[in-house]
Short mmCIF file of N, CA, C and O in Angstrom, two decimals:
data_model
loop_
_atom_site.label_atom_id
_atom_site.label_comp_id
_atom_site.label_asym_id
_atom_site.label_seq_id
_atom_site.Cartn_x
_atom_site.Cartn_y
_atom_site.Cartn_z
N UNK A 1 95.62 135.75 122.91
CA UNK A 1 94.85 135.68 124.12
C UNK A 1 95.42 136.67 125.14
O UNK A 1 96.64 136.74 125.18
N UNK A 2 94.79 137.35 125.86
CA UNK A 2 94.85 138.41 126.70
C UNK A 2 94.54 137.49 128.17
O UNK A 2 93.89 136.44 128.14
N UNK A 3 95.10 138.07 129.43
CA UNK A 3 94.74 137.46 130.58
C UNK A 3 94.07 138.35 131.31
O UNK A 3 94.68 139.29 131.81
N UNK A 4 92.77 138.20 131.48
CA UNK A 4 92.35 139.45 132.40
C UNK A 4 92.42 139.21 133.37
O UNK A 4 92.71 140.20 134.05
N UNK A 5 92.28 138.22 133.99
CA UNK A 5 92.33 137.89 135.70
C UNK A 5 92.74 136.03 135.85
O UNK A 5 92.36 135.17 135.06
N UNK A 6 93.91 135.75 137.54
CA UNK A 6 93.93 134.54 137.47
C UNK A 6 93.91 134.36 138.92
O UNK A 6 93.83 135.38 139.60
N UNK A 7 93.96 133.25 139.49
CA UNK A 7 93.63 132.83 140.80
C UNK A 7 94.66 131.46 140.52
O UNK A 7 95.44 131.24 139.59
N UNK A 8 94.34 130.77 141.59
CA UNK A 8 95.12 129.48 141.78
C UNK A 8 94.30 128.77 141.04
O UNK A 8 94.84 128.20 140.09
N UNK A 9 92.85 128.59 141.20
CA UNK A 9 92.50 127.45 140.41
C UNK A 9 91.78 128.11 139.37
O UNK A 9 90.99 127.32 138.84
N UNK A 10 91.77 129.09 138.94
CA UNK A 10 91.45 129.47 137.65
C UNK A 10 91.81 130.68 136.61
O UNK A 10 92.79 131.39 136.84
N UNK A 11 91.18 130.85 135.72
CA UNK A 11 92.24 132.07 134.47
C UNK A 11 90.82 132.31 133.85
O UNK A 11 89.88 131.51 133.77
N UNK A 12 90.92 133.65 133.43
CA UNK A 12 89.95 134.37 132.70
C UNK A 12 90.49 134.83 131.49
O UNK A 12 91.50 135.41 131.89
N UNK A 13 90.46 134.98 129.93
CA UNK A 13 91.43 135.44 129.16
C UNK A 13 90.00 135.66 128.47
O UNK A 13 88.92 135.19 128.79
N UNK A 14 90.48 136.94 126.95
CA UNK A 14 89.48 137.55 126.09
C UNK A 14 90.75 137.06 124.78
O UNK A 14 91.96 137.24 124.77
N UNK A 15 89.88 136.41 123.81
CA UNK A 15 90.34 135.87 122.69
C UNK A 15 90.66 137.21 121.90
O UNK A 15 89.93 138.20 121.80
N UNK A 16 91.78 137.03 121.40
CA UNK A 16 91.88 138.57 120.04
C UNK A 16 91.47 138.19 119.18
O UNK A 16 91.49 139.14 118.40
N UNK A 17 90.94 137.14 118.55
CA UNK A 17 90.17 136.65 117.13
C UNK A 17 88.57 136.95 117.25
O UNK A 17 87.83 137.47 116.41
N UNK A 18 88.23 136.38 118.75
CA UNK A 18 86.64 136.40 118.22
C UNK A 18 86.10 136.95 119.37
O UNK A 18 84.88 136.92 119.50
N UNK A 19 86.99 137.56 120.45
CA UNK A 19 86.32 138.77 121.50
C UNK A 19 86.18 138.12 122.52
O UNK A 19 86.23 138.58 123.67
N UNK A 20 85.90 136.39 122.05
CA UNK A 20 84.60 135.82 123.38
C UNK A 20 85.86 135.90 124.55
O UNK A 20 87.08 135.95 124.42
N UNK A 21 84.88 135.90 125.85
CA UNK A 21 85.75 135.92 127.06
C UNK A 21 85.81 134.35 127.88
O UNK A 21 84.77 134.04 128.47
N UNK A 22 87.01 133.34 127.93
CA UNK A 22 87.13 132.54 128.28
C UNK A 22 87.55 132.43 129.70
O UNK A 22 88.45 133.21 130.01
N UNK A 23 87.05 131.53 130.76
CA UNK A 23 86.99 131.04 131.93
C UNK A 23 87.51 129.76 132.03
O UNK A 23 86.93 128.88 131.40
N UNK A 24 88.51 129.46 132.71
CA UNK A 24 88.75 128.19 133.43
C UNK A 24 88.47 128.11 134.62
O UNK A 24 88.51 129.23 135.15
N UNK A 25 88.15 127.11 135.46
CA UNK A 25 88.07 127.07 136.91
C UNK A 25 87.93 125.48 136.47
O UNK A 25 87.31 124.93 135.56
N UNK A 26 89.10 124.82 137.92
CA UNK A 26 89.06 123.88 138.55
C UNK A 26 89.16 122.95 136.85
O UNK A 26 89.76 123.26 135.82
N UNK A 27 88.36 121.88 137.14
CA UNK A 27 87.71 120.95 136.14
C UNK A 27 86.58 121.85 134.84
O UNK A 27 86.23 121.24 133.83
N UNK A 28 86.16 123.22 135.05
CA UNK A 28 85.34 123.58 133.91
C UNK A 28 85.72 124.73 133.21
O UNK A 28 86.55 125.55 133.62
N UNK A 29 85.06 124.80 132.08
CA UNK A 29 85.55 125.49 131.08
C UNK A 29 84.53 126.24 130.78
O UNK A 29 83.47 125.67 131.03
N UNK A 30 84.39 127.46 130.28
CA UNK A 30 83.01 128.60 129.91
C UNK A 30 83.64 129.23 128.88
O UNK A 30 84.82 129.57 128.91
N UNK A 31 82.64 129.47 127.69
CA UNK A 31 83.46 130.70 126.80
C UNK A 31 81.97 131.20 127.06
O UNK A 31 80.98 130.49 127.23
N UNK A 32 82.04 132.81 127.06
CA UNK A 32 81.18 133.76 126.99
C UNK A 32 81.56 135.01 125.97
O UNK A 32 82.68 135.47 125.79
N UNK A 33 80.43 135.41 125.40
CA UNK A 33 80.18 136.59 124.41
C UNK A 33 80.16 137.77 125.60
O UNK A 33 79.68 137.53 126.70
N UNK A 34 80.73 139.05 125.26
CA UNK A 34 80.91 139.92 126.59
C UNK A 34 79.59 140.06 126.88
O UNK A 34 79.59 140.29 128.09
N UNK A 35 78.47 140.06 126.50
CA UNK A 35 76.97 140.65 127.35
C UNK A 35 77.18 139.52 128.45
O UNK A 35 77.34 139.74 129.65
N UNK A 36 77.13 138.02 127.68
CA UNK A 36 77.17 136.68 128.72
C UNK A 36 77.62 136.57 129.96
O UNK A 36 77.05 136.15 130.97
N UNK A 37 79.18 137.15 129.75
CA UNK A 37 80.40 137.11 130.98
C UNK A 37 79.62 138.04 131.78
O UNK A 37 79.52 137.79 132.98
N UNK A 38 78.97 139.27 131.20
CA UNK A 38 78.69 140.11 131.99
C UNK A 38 77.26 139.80 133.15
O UNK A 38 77.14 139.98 134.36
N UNK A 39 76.55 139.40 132.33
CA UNK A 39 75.22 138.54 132.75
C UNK A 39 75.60 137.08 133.88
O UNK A 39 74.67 136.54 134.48
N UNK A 40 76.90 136.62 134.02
CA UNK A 40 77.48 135.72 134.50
C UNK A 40 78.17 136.44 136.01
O UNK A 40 77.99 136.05 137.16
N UNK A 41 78.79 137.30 135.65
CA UNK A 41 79.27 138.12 136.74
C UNK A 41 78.24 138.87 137.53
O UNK A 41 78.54 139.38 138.61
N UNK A 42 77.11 138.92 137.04
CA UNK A 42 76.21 139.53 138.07
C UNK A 42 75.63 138.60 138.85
O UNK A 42 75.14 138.80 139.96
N UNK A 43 75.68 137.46 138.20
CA UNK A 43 74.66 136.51 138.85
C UNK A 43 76.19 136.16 140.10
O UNK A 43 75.64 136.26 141.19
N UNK A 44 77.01 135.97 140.24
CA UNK A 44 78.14 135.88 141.47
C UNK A 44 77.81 136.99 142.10
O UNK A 44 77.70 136.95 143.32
N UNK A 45 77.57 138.35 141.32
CA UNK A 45 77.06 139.20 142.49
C UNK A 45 76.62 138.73 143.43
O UNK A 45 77.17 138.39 144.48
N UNK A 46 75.41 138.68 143.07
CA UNK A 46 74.15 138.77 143.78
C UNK A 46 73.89 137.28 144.32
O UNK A 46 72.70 137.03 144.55
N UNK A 47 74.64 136.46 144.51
CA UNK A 47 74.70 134.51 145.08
C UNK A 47 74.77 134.87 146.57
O UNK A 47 75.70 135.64 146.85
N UNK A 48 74.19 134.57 147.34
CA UNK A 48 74.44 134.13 148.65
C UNK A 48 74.77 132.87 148.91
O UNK A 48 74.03 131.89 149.00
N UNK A 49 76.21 132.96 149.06
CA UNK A 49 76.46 131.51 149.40
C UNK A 49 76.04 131.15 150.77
O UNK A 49 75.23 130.23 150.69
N UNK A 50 76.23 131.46 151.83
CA UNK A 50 76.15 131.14 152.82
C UNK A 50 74.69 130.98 153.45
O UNK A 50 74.58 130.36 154.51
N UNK A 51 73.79 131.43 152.96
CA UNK A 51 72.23 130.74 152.79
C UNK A 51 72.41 130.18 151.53
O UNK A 51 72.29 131.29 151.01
N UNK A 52 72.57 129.54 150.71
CA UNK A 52 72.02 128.83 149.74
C UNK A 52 72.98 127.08 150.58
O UNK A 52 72.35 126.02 150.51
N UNK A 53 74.27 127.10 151.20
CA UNK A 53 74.50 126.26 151.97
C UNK A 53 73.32 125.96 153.19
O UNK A 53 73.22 124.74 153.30
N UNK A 54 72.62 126.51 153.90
CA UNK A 54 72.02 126.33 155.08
C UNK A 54 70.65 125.55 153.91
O UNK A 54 70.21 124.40 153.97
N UNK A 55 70.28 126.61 152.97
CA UNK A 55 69.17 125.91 152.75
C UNK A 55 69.22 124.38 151.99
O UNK A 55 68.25 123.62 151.97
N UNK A 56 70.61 124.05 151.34
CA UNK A 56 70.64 122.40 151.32
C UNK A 56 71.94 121.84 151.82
O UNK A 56 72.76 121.15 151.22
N UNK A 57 71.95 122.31 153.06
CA UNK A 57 72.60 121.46 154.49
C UNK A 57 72.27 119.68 154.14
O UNK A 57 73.02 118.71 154.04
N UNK A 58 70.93 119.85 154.02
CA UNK A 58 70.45 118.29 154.17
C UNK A 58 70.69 116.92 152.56
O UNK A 58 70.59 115.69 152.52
N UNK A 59 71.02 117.92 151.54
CA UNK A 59 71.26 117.92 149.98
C UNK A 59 72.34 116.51 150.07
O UNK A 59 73.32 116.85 150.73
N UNK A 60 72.45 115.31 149.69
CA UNK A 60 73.62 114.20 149.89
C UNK A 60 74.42 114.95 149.17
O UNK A 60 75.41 114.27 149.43
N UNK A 61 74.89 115.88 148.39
CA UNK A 61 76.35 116.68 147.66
C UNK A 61 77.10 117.04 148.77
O UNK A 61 76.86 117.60 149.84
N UNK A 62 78.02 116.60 148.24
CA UNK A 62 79.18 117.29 149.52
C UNK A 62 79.11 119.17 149.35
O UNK A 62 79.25 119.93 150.30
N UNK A 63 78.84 119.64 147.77
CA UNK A 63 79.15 120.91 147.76
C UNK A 63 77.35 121.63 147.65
O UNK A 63 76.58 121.24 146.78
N UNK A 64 76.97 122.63 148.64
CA UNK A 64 75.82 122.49 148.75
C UNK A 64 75.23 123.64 147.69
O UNK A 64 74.03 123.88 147.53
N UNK A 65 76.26 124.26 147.06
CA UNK A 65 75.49 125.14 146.51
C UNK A 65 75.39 125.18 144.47
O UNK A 65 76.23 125.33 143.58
N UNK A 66 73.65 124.92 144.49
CA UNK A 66 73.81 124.00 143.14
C UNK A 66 73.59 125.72 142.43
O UNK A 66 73.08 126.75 142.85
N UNK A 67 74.24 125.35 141.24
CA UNK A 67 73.97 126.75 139.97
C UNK A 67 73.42 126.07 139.21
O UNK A 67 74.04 125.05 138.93
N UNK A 68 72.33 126.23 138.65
CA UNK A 68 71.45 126.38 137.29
C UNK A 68 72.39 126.48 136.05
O UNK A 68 73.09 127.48 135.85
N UNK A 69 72.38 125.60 135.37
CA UNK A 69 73.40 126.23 133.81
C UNK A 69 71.75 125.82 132.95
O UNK A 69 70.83 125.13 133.38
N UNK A 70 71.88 126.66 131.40
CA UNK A 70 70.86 126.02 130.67
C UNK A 70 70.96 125.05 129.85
O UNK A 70 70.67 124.85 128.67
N UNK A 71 71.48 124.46 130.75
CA UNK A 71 71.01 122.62 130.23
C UNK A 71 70.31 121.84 131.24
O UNK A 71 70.61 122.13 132.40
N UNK A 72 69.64 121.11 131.10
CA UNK A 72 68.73 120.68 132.13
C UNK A 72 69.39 118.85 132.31
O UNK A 72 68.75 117.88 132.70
N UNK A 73 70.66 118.90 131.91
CA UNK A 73 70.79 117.45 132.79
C UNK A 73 72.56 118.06 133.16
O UNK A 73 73.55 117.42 132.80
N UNK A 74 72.63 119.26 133.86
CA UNK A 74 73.92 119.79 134.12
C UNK A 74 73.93 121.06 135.18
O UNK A 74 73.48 122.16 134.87
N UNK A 75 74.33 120.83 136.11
CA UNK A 75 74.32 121.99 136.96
C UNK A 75 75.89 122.26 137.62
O UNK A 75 76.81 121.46 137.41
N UNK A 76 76.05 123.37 138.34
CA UNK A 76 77.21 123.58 138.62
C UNK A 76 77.36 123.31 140.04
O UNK A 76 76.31 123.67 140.58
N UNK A 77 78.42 122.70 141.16
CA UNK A 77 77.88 122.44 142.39
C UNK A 77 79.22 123.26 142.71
O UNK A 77 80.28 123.19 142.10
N UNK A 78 78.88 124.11 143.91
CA UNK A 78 80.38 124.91 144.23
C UNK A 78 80.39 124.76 146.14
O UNK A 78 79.28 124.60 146.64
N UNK A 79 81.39 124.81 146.96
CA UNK A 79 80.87 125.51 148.25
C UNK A 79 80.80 126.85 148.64
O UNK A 79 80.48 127.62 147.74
N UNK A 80 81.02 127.37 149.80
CA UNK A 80 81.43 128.76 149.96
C UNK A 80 82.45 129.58 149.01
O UNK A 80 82.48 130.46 148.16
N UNK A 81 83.52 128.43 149.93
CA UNK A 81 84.94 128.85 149.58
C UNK A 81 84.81 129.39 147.97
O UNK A 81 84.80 130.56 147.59
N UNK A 82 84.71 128.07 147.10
CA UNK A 82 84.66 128.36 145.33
C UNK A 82 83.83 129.77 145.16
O UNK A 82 84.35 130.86 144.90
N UNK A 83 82.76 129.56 145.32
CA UNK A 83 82.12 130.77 145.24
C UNK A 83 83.07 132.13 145.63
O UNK A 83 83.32 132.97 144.77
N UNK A 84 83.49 132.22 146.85
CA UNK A 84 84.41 133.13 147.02
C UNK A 84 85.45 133.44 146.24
O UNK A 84 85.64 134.65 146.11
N UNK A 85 86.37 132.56 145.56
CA UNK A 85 87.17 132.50 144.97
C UNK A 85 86.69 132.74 142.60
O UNK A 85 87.19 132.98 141.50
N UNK A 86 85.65 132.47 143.20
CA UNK A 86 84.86 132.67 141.91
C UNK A 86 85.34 134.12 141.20
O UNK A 86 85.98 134.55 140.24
N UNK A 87 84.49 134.62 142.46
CA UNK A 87 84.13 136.28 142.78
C UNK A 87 85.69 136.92 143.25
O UNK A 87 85.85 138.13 143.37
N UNK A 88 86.42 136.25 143.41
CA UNK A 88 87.82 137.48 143.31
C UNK A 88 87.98 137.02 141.98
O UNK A 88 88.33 137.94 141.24
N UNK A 89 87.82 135.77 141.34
CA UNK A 89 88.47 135.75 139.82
C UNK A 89 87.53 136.82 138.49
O UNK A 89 87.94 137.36 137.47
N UNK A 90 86.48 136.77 138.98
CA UNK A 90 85.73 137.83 138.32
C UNK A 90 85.45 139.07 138.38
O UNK A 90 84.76 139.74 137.62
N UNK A 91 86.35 139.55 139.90
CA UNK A 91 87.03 140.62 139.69
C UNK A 91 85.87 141.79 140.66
O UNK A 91 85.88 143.01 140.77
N UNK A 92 85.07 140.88 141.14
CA UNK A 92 83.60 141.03 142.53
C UNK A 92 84.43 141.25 143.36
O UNK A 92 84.80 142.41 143.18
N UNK A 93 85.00 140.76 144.28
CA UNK A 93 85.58 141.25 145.21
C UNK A 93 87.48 140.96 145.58
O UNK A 93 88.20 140.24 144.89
N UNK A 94 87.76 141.45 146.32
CA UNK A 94 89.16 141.27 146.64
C UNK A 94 89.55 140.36 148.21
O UNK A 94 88.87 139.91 149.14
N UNK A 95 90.47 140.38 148.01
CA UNK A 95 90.24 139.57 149.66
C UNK A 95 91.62 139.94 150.27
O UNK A 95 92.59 140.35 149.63
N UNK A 96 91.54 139.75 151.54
CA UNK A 96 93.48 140.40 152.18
C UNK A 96 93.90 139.21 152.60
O UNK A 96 93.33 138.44 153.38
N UNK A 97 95.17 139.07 151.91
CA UNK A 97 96.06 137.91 152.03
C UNK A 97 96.14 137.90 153.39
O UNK A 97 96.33 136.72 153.68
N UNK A 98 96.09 138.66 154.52
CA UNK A 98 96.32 137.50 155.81
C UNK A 98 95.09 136.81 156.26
O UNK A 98 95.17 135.69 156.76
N UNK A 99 93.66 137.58 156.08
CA UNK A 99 92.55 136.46 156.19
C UNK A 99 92.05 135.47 154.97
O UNK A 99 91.05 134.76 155.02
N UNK A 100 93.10 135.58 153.68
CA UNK A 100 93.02 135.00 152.49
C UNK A 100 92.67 133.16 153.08
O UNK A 100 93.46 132.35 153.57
N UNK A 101 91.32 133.04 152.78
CA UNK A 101 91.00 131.30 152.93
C UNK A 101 91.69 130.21 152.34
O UNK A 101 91.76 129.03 152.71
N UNK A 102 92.41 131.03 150.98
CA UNK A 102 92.89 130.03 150.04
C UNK A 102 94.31 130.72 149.64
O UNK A 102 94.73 131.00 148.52
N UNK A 103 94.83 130.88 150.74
CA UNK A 103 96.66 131.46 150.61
C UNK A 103 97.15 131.82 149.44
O UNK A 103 97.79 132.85 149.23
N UNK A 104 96.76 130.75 148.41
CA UNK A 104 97.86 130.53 146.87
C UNK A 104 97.24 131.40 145.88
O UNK A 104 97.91 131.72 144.89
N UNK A 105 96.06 131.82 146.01
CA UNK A 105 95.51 132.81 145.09
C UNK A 105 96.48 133.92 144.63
O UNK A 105 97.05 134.66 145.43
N UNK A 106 96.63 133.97 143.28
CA UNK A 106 97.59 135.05 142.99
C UNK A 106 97.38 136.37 143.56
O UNK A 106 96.35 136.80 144.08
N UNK A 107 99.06 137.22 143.30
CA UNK A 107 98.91 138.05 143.92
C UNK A 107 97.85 139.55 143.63
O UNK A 107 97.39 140.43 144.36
N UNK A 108 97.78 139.22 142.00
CA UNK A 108 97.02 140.80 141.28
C UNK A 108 95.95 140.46 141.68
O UNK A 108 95.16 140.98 140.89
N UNK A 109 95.18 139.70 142.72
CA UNK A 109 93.83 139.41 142.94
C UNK A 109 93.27 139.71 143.83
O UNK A 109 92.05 139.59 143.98
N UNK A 110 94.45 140.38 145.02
CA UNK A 110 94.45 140.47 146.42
C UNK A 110 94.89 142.03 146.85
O UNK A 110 95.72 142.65 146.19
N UNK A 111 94.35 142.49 147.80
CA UNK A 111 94.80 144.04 148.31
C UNK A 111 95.71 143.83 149.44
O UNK A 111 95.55 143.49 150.62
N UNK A 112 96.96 144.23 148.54
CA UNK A 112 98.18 144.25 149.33
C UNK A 112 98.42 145.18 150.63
O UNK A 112 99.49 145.13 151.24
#
């Protein structure tokens, strides 16, 4: 196993047996085929968290922003923050440790 990227609450690694690219975060687990990961990482692109919070403000989830997985009795619920932290683990964006939201995020993740 190779580590391509890690954060505090999660690890990204590419298997040397069968290629697929594995995700941890928090409580979940993802293996992806590289088109998948890649098709996965765009969709963090392109997420607006901060309208997809306003638009279910009113939602009883504490975390307002639901992801679609394709299973239809399973979705992913994240807030800002996760989302943010998603997207430095997938390698979308970087963040500077003194306005860093989530301090403990490793250091190869951050622009020193």
């Amino acid at each position: 196993m190779k580590i391509i990227n890690k954060t505090t609450n999660g690890t990204i690694f590419r298997c040397n047996q069968c290629n697929n690219i594995h995700i941890e975060y928090n409580n979940l687990s993802f293996s992806f085929s590289p088109s998948q990961f890649n098709f996965f990482v765009d969709f963090f692109k392109n997420i607006k968290a901060n309208h997809w919070e306003k638009m279910n403000a009113a939602s009883p989830y504490s975390r307002k922003i639901i992801i679609p997985v394709h299973h239809r009795n399973i979705t992913l619920l994240m807030n800002a923050q996760e989302v943010k932290e998603m997207r430095v683990l997938l390698g979308i964006e970087k963040i500077d440790l003194e306005r860093c939201p989530f301090p403990k995020i490793a250091l190869e993740t951050c622009i020193n």
